PDB file of C-alpha atoms in Angstrom:
ATOM      1  CA  MET A  73       0.154  -0.002   0.029  1.00 64.00           C
ATOM      2  CA  LYS A  74       2.428   2.161   0.906  1.00 63.00           C
ATOM      3  CA  ILE A  75       4.750   1.702  -2.851  1.00 70.00           C
ATOM      4  CA  SER A  76       0.931   3.270  -4.471  1.00 68.00           C
ATOM      5  CA  ILE A  77       0.143   5.763  -2.365  1.00 61.00           C
ATOM      6  CA  ARG A  78       3.793   6.867  -3.046  1.00 64.00           C
ATOM      7  CA  LYS A  79       3.523   5.905  -6.518  1.00 65.00           C
ATOM      8  CA  CYS A  80       0.097   7.611  -6.847  1.00 61.00           C
ATOM      9  CA  PHE A  81       1.345  11.160  -5.198  1.00 55.00           C
ATOM     10  CA  ASP A  82       4.785  10.353  -8.134  1.00 60.00           C
ATOM     11  CA  ASP A  83       1.763  10.774 -10.900  1.00 59.00           C
ATOM     12  CA  GLN A  84      -0.062  13.980  -9.524  1.00 54.00           C
ATOM     13  CA  LYS A  85       2.962  16.209  -9.339  1.00 54.00           C
ATOM     14  CA  PRO A  86       2.826  18.031 -12.436  1.00 53.00           C
ATOM     15  CA  GLU A  87       6.514  17.743 -15.003  1.00 55.00           C
ATOM     16  CA  THR A  88       8.233  20.448 -14.736  1.00 53.00           C
ATOM     17  CA  ALA A  89      11.508  20.990 -16.863  1.00 54.00           C
ATOM     18  CA  TYR A  90      14.997  21.308 -15.813  1.00 55.00           C
ATOM     19  CA  GLU A  91      15.584  24.618 -18.082  1.00 56.00           C
ATOM     20  CA  HIS A  92      12.339  26.365 -15.753  1.00 57.00           C
ATOM     21  CA  MET A  93      13.581  25.093 -12.846  1.00 58.00           C
ATOM     22  CA  ASP A  94      15.817  28.647 -11.487  1.00 63.00           C
ATOM     23  CA  VAL A  95      13.248  30.815 -13.675  1.00 63.00           C
ATOM     24  CA  LEU A  96      11.332  29.253 -10.464  1.00 58.00           C
ATOM     25  CA  ALA A  97      13.711  29.954  -8.232  1.00 63.00           C
ATOM     26  CA  LEU A  98      14.418  33.436  -8.323  1.00 67.00           C
ATOM     27  CA  MET A  99      10.585  34.177  -9.382  1.00 65.00           C
ATOM     28  CA  MET A 100      10.744  32.284  -5.472  1.00 64.00           C
ATOM     29  CA  VAL A 101      13.156  34.187  -4.015  1.00 66.00           C
ATOM     30  CA  GLU A 102      11.973  37.616  -5.697  1.00 69.00           C
ATOM     31  CA  GLU A 103       8.423  36.939  -3.587  1.00 64.00           C
ATOM     32  CA  ASP A 104       9.943  35.930  -0.652  1.00 63.00           C
ATOM     33  CA  LYS A 105      11.475  39.561  -0.964  1.00 67.00           C
ATOM     34  CA  TRP A 106       8.740  42.050  -2.197  1.00 64.00           C
ATOM     35  CA  ALA A 107       6.529  39.534   1.382  1.00 59.00           C
ATOM     36  CA  ARG A 108       9.108  40.509   4.066  1.00 63.00           C
ATOM     37  CA  GLU A 109       9.190  43.988   2.831  1.00 62.00           C
ATOM     38  CA  ASP A 110       5.723  44.798   2.575  1.00 57.00           C
ATOM     39  CA  ALA A 111       5.812  42.890   6.586  1.00 55.00           C
ATOM     40  CA  ARG A 112       8.017  45.433   7.918  1.00 55.00           C
ATOM     41  CA  ARG A 113       6.100  48.376   6.015  1.00 56.00           C
ATOM     42  CA  GLN A 114       2.861  47.582   7.249  1.00 54.00           C
ATOM     43  CA  ARG A 115       4.619  47.249  11.247  1.00 61.00           C
ATOM     44  CA  GLY A 116       5.387  50.765  11.318  1.00 69.00           C
ATOM     45  CA  PHE A 117       3.033  53.161  12.211  1.00 72.00           C
ATOM     46  CA  ALA A 118       2.663  55.526   9.306  1.00 77.00           C
ATOM     47  CA  TRP A 119       1.376  52.740   7.331  1.00 75.00           C
ATOM     48  CA  PHE A 120      -1.181  52.218  10.306  1.00 76.00           C
ATOM     49  CA  VAL A 121      -1.968  55.293   9.988  1.00 81.00           C
ATOM     50  CA  ARG A 122      -1.919  55.183   6.024  1.00 82.00           C
ATOM     51  CA  SER A 123      -4.409  52.660   6.622  1.00 79.00           C
ATOM     52  CA  GLN A 124      -6.609  54.689   8.688  1.00 82.00           C
ATOM     53  CA  VAL A 125      -7.766  57.367   5.568  1.00 85.00           C
ATOM     54  CA  ARG A 126     -10.255  55.170   3.964  1.00 84.00           C
ATOM     55  CA  TYR A 127     -12.270  54.521   7.340  1.00 82.00           C
ATOM     56  CA  ILE A 128     -12.807  58.424   7.159  1.00 87.00           C
ATOM     57  CA  PRO A 129     -16.288  59.190   5.474  1.00 87.00           C
ATOM     58  CA  ALA A 130     -16.558  60.632   2.350  1.00 90.00           C
ATOM     59  CA  TRP A 131     -18.823  63.136   3.350  1.00 91.00           C
ATOM     60  CA  VAL A 132     -15.760  64.890   6.086  1.00 92.00           C
ATOM     61  CA  TRP A 133     -14.299  64.851   3.255  1.00 93.00           C
ATOM     62  CA  LEU A 134     -16.743  66.965   1.430  1.00 94.00           C
ATOM     63  CA  THR A 135     -18.140  68.870   4.448  1.00 93.00           C
ATOM     64  CA  LEU A 136     -14.526  69.912   4.988  1.00 93.00           C
ATOM     65  CA  ALA A 137     -14.227  71.038   1.260  1.00 93.00           C
ATOM     66  CA  ALA A 138     -17.751  72.973   1.368  1.00 93.00           C
ATOM     67  CA  VAL A 139     -16.636  75.209   4.435  1.00 92.00           C
ATOM     68  CA  VAL A 140     -13.307  76.076   2.143  1.00 92.00           C
ATOM     69  CA  VAL A 141     -14.939  77.154  -0.922  1.00 92.00           C
ATOM     70  CA  LEU A 142     -18.207  78.657   0.789  1.00 89.00           C
ATOM     71  CA  VAL A 143     -15.394  81.079   2.079  1.00 88.00           C
ATOM     72  CA  PHE A 144     -13.356  81.814  -0.757  1.00 88.00           C
ATOM     73  CA  VAL A 145     -16.496  82.920  -2.224  1.00 86.00           C
ATOM     74  CA  ALA A 146     -17.447  84.859   0.441  1.00 81.00           C
ATOM     75  CA  SER A 147     -14.087  86.152   1.085  1.00 81.00           C
ATOM     76  CA  ARG A 148     -14.031  86.797  -2.847  1.00 78.00           C
ATOM     77  CA  TYR A 149     -16.982  88.203  -4.180  1.00 73.00           C
ATOM     78  CA  SER A 150     -18.435  89.966  -0.554  1.00 65.00           C
ATOM     79  CA  ASP A 151     -18.909  93.940  -0.811  1.00 52.00           C
ATOM     80  CA  THR A 152     -17.209  94.280   2.805  1.00 53.00           C
ATOM     81  CA  ALA A 153     -15.252  91.985   5.040  1.00 58.00           C
ATOM     82  CA  SER A 154     -17.281  93.314   8.319  1.00 67.00           C
ATOM     83  CA  GLY A 155     -18.640  89.422   8.747  1.00 73.00           C
ATOM     84  CA  MET A 156     -15.655  87.480   8.000  1.00 82.00           C
ATOM     85  CA  PRO A 157     -13.645  87.579  11.759  1.00 84.00           C
ATOM     86  CA  TRP A 158     -17.432  86.326  13.260  1.00 85.00           C
ATOM     87  CA  ALA A 159     -17.390  83.641  10.134  1.00 87.00           C
ATOM     88  CA  LEU A 160     -14.021  82.554  10.393  1.00 90.00           C
ATOM     89  CA  GLY A 161     -14.226  81.303  13.668  1.00 90.00           C
ATOM     90  CA  MET A 162     -17.936  79.214  13.006  1.00 91.00           C
ATOM     91  CA  MET A 163     -16.431  77.787   9.623  1.00 92.00           C
ATOM     92  CA  ALA A 164     -13.573  76.704  12.554  1.00 93.00           C
ATOM     93  CA  SER A 165     -16.610  75.383  15.077  1.00 93.00           C
ATOM     94  CA  ILE A 166     -18.345  73.616  11.576  1.00 93.00           C
ATOM     95  CA  CYS A 167     -14.677  72.025  10.937  1.00 93.00           C
ATOM     96  CA  VAL A 168     -14.267  70.694  13.987  1.00 93.00           C
ATOM     97  CA  LEU A 169     -18.004  68.691  13.621  1.00 91.00           C
ATOM     98  CA  ALA A 170     -17.008  67.159  10.898  1.00 91.00           C
ATOM     99  CA  CYS A 171     -14.840  65.809  12.061  1.00 89.00           C
ATOM    100  CA  MET A 172     -15.680  64.541  15.377  1.00 88.00           C
ATOM    101  CA  PRO A 173     -18.367  61.390  14.441  1.00 84.00           C
ATOM    102  CA  SER A 174     -14.552  59.643  13.506  1.00 82.00           C
ATOM    103  CA  LEU A 175     -13.016  59.836  16.533  1.00 81.00           C
ATOM    104  CA  CYS A 176     -16.322  57.998  18.305  1.00 74.00           C
ATOM    105  CA  SER A 177     -17.174  54.947  15.746  1.00 73.00           C
ATOM    106  CA  SER A 178     -16.014  52.312  17.254  1.00 67.00           C
ATOM    107  CA  ARG A 179     -18.001  52.864  20.625  1.00 67.00           C
ATOM    108  CA  THR A 180     -20.838  54.129  18.321  1.00 66.00           C
ATOM    109  CA  TYR A 181     -20.534  50.547  16.926  1.00 62.00           C
ATOM    110  CA  ARG A 182     -19.156  49.211  20.667  1.00 64.00           C
ATOM    111  CA  LEU A 183     -16.200  47.763  18.757  1.00 60.00           C
ATOM    112  CA  ASP A 184     -13.782  49.305  21.524  1.00 59.00           C
ATOM    113  CA  GLU A 185     -13.528  46.245  23.176  1.00 57.00           C
ATOM    114  CA  LEU A 186     -12.422  44.577  20.366  1.00 55.00           C
ATOM    115  CA  GLU A 187      -9.896  46.949  19.816  1.00 56.00           C
ATOM    116  CA  GLN A 188      -8.435  46.918  22.967  1.00 56.00           C
ATOM    117  CA  SER A 189      -7.600  43.103  22.016  1.00 56.00           C
ATOM    118  CA  CYS A 190      -6.039  44.018  19.092  1.00 62.00           C
ATOM    119  CA  GLN A 191      -2.313  44.833  17.884  1.00 62.00           C
ATOM    120  CA  ASN A 192      -3.156  48.215  17.487  1.00 67.00           C
ATOM    121  CA  ASN A 193      -5.519  48.785  18.986  1.00 73.00           C
ATOM    122  CA  ALA A 194      -8.768  51.857  20.418  1.00 74.00           C
ATOM    123  CA  ALA A 195      -5.180  53.759  21.290  1.00 78.00           C
ATOM    124  CA  ASN A 196      -3.825  53.419  18.355  1.00 80.00           C
ATOM    125  CA  VAL A 197      -6.646  54.399  15.608  1.00 81.00           C
ATOM    126  CA  LEU A 198      -7.590  57.437  17.565  1.00 84.00           C
ATOM    127  CA  MET A 199      -4.351  58.792  18.338  1.00 87.00           C
ATOM    128  CA  ALA A 200      -3.889  57.724  13.878  1.00 87.00           C
ATOM    129  CA  ARG A 201      -7.809  59.523  13.521  1.00 89.00           C
ATOM    130  CA  LEU A 202      -6.340  63.079  15.106  1.00 91.00           C
ATOM    131  CA  LEU A 203      -3.774  63.009  12.910  1.00 92.00           C
ATOM    132  CA  ILE A 204      -5.229  62.360   9.702  1.00 92.00           C
ATOM    133  CA  LEU A 205      -8.582  64.970  10.952  1.00 93.00           C
ATOM    134  CA  GLY A 206      -6.016  67.804  12.551  1.00 92.00           C
ATOM    135  CA  CYS A 207      -3.570  67.424   9.113  1.00 93.00           C
ATOM    136  CA  ALA A 208      -7.251  67.870   7.223  1.00 94.00           C
ATOM    137  CA  SER A 209      -8.628  70.297   9.893  1.00 93.00           C
ATOM    138  CA  VAL A 210      -5.191  72.643   9.797  1.00 94.00           C
ATOM    139  CA  PHE A 211      -4.993  72.465   5.822  1.00 95.00           C
ATOM    140  CA  CYS A 212      -9.048  73.937   5.802  1.00 94.00           C
ATOM    141  CA  LEU A 213      -8.218  76.604   8.376  1.00 94.00           C
ATOM    142  CA  THR A 214      -4.903  77.635   5.981  1.00 94.00           C
ATOM    143  CA  LEU A 215      -6.990  77.804   3.310  1.00 93.00           C
ATOM    144  CA  LEU A 216      -9.790  79.373   5.207  1.00 91.00           C
ATOM    145  CA  ILE A 217      -7.096  82.892   6.671  1.00 92.00           C
ATOM    146  CA  ALA A 218      -5.656  81.985   2.904  1.00 91.00           C
ATOM    147  CA  ALA A 219      -8.155  83.744   1.445  1.00 88.00           C
ATOM    148  CA  ALA A 220      -9.048  86.293   3.750  1.00 86.00           C
ATOM    149  CA  CYS A 221      -5.846  88.024   3.766  1.00 87.00           C
ATOM    150  CA  THR A 222      -5.693  87.631   0.213  1.00 85.00           C
ATOM    151  CA  TRP A 223      -9.478  89.232  -0.616  1.00 83.00           C
ATOM    152  CA  THR A 224     -10.038  91.290   2.250  1.00 82.00           C
ATOM    153  CA  ASN A 225      -8.013  93.554   4.378  1.00 80.00           C
ATOM    154  CA  ILE A 226      -7.961  91.317   6.915  1.00 84.00           C
ATOM    155  CA  GLY A 227      -4.059  91.233   8.231  1.00 86.00           C
ATOM    156  CA  LEU A 228      -2.603  87.600   9.304  1.00 90.00           C
ATOM    157  CA  LEU A 229      -2.357  87.741  12.746  1.00 91.00           C
ATOM    158  CA  SER A 230      -5.931  88.920  13.263  1.00 89.00           C
ATOM    159  CA  ALA A 231      -7.261  86.260  10.807  1.00 90.00           C
ATOM    160  CA  VAL A 232      -4.861  83.763  13.201  1.00 93.00           C
ATOM    161  CA  LEU A 233      -6.518  84.676  15.961  1.00 92.00           C
ATOM    162  CA  TRP A 234     -10.214  85.153  15.409  1.00 92.00           C
ATOM    163  CA  THR A 235      -9.584  81.597  13.550  1.00 93.00           C
ATOM    164  CA  CYS A 236      -7.757  79.139  15.471  1.00 94.00           C
ATOM    165  CA  PRO A 237      -9.259  80.489  19.699  1.00 94.00           C
ATOM    166  CA  PRO A 238     -12.335  79.050  18.487  1.00 94.00           C
ATOM    167  CA  PHE A 239     -11.451  75.868  16.305  1.00 95.00           C
ATOM    168  CA  PHE A 240      -9.761  75.438  19.496  1.00 96.00           C
ATOM    169  CA  LEU A 241     -12.543  75.502  22.522  1.00 94.00           C
ATOM    170  CA  CYS A 242     -15.194  73.428  19.839  1.00 94.00           C
ATOM    171  CA  THR A 243     -12.531  70.555  19.818  1.00 94.00           C
ATOM    172  CA  ALA A 244     -11.549  70.825  23.244  1.00 95.00           C
ATOM    173  CA  GLY A 245     -15.514  70.938  24.393  1.00 94.00           C
ATOM    174  CA  SER A 246     -16.025  67.761  21.675  1.00 93.00           C
ATOM    175  CA  LEU A 247     -13.237  65.381  23.416  1.00 93.00           C
ATOM    176  CA  VAL A 248     -14.889  66.462  26.740  1.00 93.00           C
ATOM    177  CA  LEU A 249     -18.241  65.095  25.848  1.00 91.00           C
ATOM    178  CA  LEU A 250     -16.542  62.605  23.829  1.00 88.00           C
ATOM    179  CA  ARG A 251     -14.983  61.101  27.228  1.00 87.00           C
ATOM    180  CA  SER A 252     -17.979  61.705  29.343  1.00 87.00           C
ATOM    181  CA  LEU A 253     -20.919  60.416  27.211  1.00 84.00           C
ATOM    182  CA  ARG A 254     -22.144  57.692  26.136  1.00 81.00           C
ATOM    183  CA  PRO A 255     -21.342  57.006  22.408  1.00 78.00           C
ATOM    184  CA  GLU A 256     -24.962  57.773  21.700  1.00 79.00           C
ATOM    185  CA  ASP A 257     -24.973  60.765  23.165  1.00 85.00           C
ATOM    186  CA  ALA A 258     -22.017  62.563  21.911  1.00 85.00           C
ATOM    187  CA  PRO A 259     -22.783  63.515  18.755  1.00 86.00           C
ATOM    188  CA  PRO A 260     -26.174  65.458  19.436  1.00 89.00           C
ATOM    189  CA  ALA A 261     -24.549  67.147  22.109  1.00 91.00           C
ATOM    190  CA  CYS A 262     -21.583  67.664  19.911  1.00 91.00           C
ATOM    191  CA  VAL A 263     -23.641  69.294  17.448  1.00 92.00           C
ATOM    192  CA  ALA A 264     -25.057  71.163  20.146  1.00 93.00           C
ATOM    193  CA  LEU A 265     -22.025  72.107  21.343  1.00 93.00           C
ATOM    194  CA  THR A 266     -20.964  74.325  18.105  1.00 93.00           C
ATOM    195  CA  ALA A 267     -24.466  75.385  17.339  1.00 93.00           C
ATOM    196  CA  LEU A 268     -23.601  77.174  20.424  1.00 93.00           C
ATOM    197  CA  PHE A 269     -20.109  78.714  19.985  1.00 90.00           C
ATOM    198  CA  CYS A 270     -21.815  79.995  16.223  1.00 91.00           C
ATOM    199  CA  THR A 271     -24.321  81.709  18.756  1.00 92.00           C
ATOM    200  CA  ALA A 272     -22.326  82.861  20.948  1.00 91.00           C
ATOM    201  CA  LEU A 273     -19.469  84.124  18.396  1.00 89.00           C
ATOM    202  CA  LEU A 274     -22.763  85.930  16.010  1.00 88.00           C
ATOM    203  CA  ALA A 275     -24.046  87.440  19.573  1.00 90.00           C
ATOM    204  CA  MET A 276     -20.181  89.090  20.144  1.00 88.00           C
ATOM    205  CA  ALA A 277     -19.441  90.371  17.036  1.00 84.00           C
ATOM    206  CA  LYS A 278     -23.444  91.915  16.718  1.00 86.00           C
ATOM    207  CA  MET A 279     -22.686  92.998  20.186  1.00 88.00           C
ATOM    208  CA  PHE A 280     -19.268  93.950  21.624  1.00 86.00           C
ATOM    209  CA  PRO A 281     -17.813  94.857  17.667  1.00 80.00           C
ATOM    210  CA  LEU A 282     -14.860  96.067  18.958  1.00 84.00           C
ATOM    211  CA  ALA A 283     -13.715  92.847  20.166  1.00 84.00           C
ATOM    212  CA  TYR A 284     -12.476  92.792  16.762  1.00 85.00           C
ATOM    213  CA  GLY A 285     -10.653  95.360  16.491  1.00 80.00           C
ATOM    214  CA  GLN A 286      -6.906  95.951  16.906  1.00 79.00           C
ATOM    215  CA  ALA A 287      -6.635  97.015  20.300  1.00 79.00           C
ATOM    216  CA  ALA A 288      -8.811  93.806  21.345  1.00 87.00           C
ATOM    217  CA  LEU A 289      -5.717  91.412  19.471  1.00 90.00           C
ATOM    218  CA  ALA A 290      -3.921  91.105  23.222  1.00 92.00           C
ATOM    219  CA  VAL A 291      -6.894  89.394  24.683  1.00 92.00           C
ATOM    220  CA  TRP A 292      -7.344  87.123  21.264  1.00 92.00           C
ATOM    221  CA  ALA A 293      -3.833  86.059  21.478  1.00 94.00           C
ATOM    222  CA  PHE A 294      -4.489  85.341  25.819  1.00 95.00           C
ATOM    223  CA  ALA A 295      -7.805  83.189  24.784  1.00 94.00           C
ATOM    224  CA  PHE A 296      -5.229  81.556  21.606  1.00 95.00           C
ATOM    225  CA  ALA A 297      -2.961  80.043  24.338  1.00 96.00           C
ATOM    226  CA  VAL A 298      -5.421  79.104  26.859  1.00 96.00           C
ATOM    227  CA  SER A 299      -7.526  77.746  24.476  1.00 95.00           C
ATOM    228  CA  PHE A 300      -4.387  75.553  23.170  1.00 96.00           C
ATOM    229  CA  ILE A 301      -3.175  73.797  25.878  1.00 97.00           C
ATOM    230  CA  TRP A 302      -6.918  73.057  26.921  1.00 95.00           C
ATOM    231  CA  MET A 303      -7.320  70.933  23.683  1.00 95.00           C
ATOM    232  CA  VAL A 304      -4.211  69.359  23.924  1.00 95.00           C
ATOM    233  CA  ALA A 305      -4.854  68.427  28.061  1.00 95.00           C
ATOM    234  CA  GLU A 306      -8.987  66.907  26.726  1.00 94.00           C
ATOM    235  CA  THR A 307      -6.820  65.254  23.804  1.00 93.00           C
ATOM    236  CA  ILE A 308      -4.319  64.137  25.747  1.00 93.00           C
ATOM    237  CA  ALA A 309      -7.174  62.697  28.419  1.00 92.00           C
ATOM    238  CA  LEU A 310      -9.203  60.746  25.746  1.00 89.00           C
ATOM    239  CA  ILE A 311      -6.182  59.523  24.503  1.00 87.00           C
ATOM    240  CA  ARG A 312      -4.941  57.578  28.187  1.00 87.00           C
ATOM    241  CA  ARG A 313      -8.938  57.341  28.914  1.00 84.00           C
ATOM    242  CA  THR A 314      -9.520  54.679  25.398  1.00 80.00           C
ATOM    243  CA  ALA A 315      -6.128  53.017  26.270  1.00 78.00           C
ATOM    244  CA  GLU A 316      -7.780  51.857  29.843  1.00 77.00           C
ATOM    245  CA  GLY A 317     -11.457  51.510  28.175  1.00 69.00           C
ATOM    246  CA  PHE A 318     -14.102  53.108  28.528  1.00 60.00           C
ATOM    247  CA  GLY A 319     -15.420  50.267  30.535  1.00 51.00           C
ATOM    248  CA  THR A 320     -14.177  52.562  33.794  1.00 41.00           C
ATOM    249  CA  LEU A 321     -16.626  54.872  32.801  1.00 42.00           C
ATOM    250  CA  PRO A 322     -19.784  55.935  35.615  1.00 40.00           C
ATOM    251  CA  HIS A 323     -22.703  54.957  32.493  1.00 41.00           C
ATOM    252  CA  ARG A 324     -20.825  51.518  31.813  1.00 42.00           C
ATOM    253  CA  ARG A 325     -20.506  50.706  35.655  1.00 40.00           C
ATOM    254  CA  THR A 326     -23.832  51.179  36.908  1.00 39.00           C
ATOM    255  CA  SER A 327     -25.077  49.446  33.592  1.00 41.00           C
ATOM    256  CA  ALA A 328     -22.989  46.614  34.611  1.00 40.00           C
ATOM    257  CA  THR A 329     -24.141  46.148  38.638  1.00 40.00           C
ATOM    258  CA  SER A 330     -27.672  47.023  37.601  1.00 40.00           C
TER     259      SER A 330
END
């Protein structure tokens, strides 16, 4: 029986000409080389960040592009630049709102606990998406500021100081909501927070028009520094909470004990 099995196996082996053996060996070596290089590339965090781009919905990029186009049109064809200072802050807040749902998608779909067991866990996913969306937001803000400075009489320093503090404050507040609320409650709360910021900017522009004057730039610079520090602190706090797992949140403990 052993002889019969060996004969059957030998009959099923494909015939390979000796002149093709070297070519086949070279192809196998080349394939092994590419596989090893691909494995090395995939182990890096830069590769992981690039891989997360395809998981961000297309409507996020469309919203950011729409904001940029709206500011370009408003600054290019507007007869006056009186509405641009508070409009820049409002558009910056909308940019934040467009990016927030992608940061809490793991918790929204109840995948945060599953991601904790992966090599690139939930904290790595959050950091990668923060990096991607942060770079995209900075690029959008740069275009907004460039449009306002190019086609209106707003100075570069003024445009930066009027645009960035609302962006930083809205980002920090939204991160607090993502960290402290349930996943189904966080998106509506972020929408309400953005609407509150936009309303406050509009009310300040109407009630205190001198707030957007050159004499108030020192106050805006102070707000820039404070809001930036708060945003960085909340970003670190959200990453730490994600790394620890959201099971330590009060609403999770309550539901577990009940």
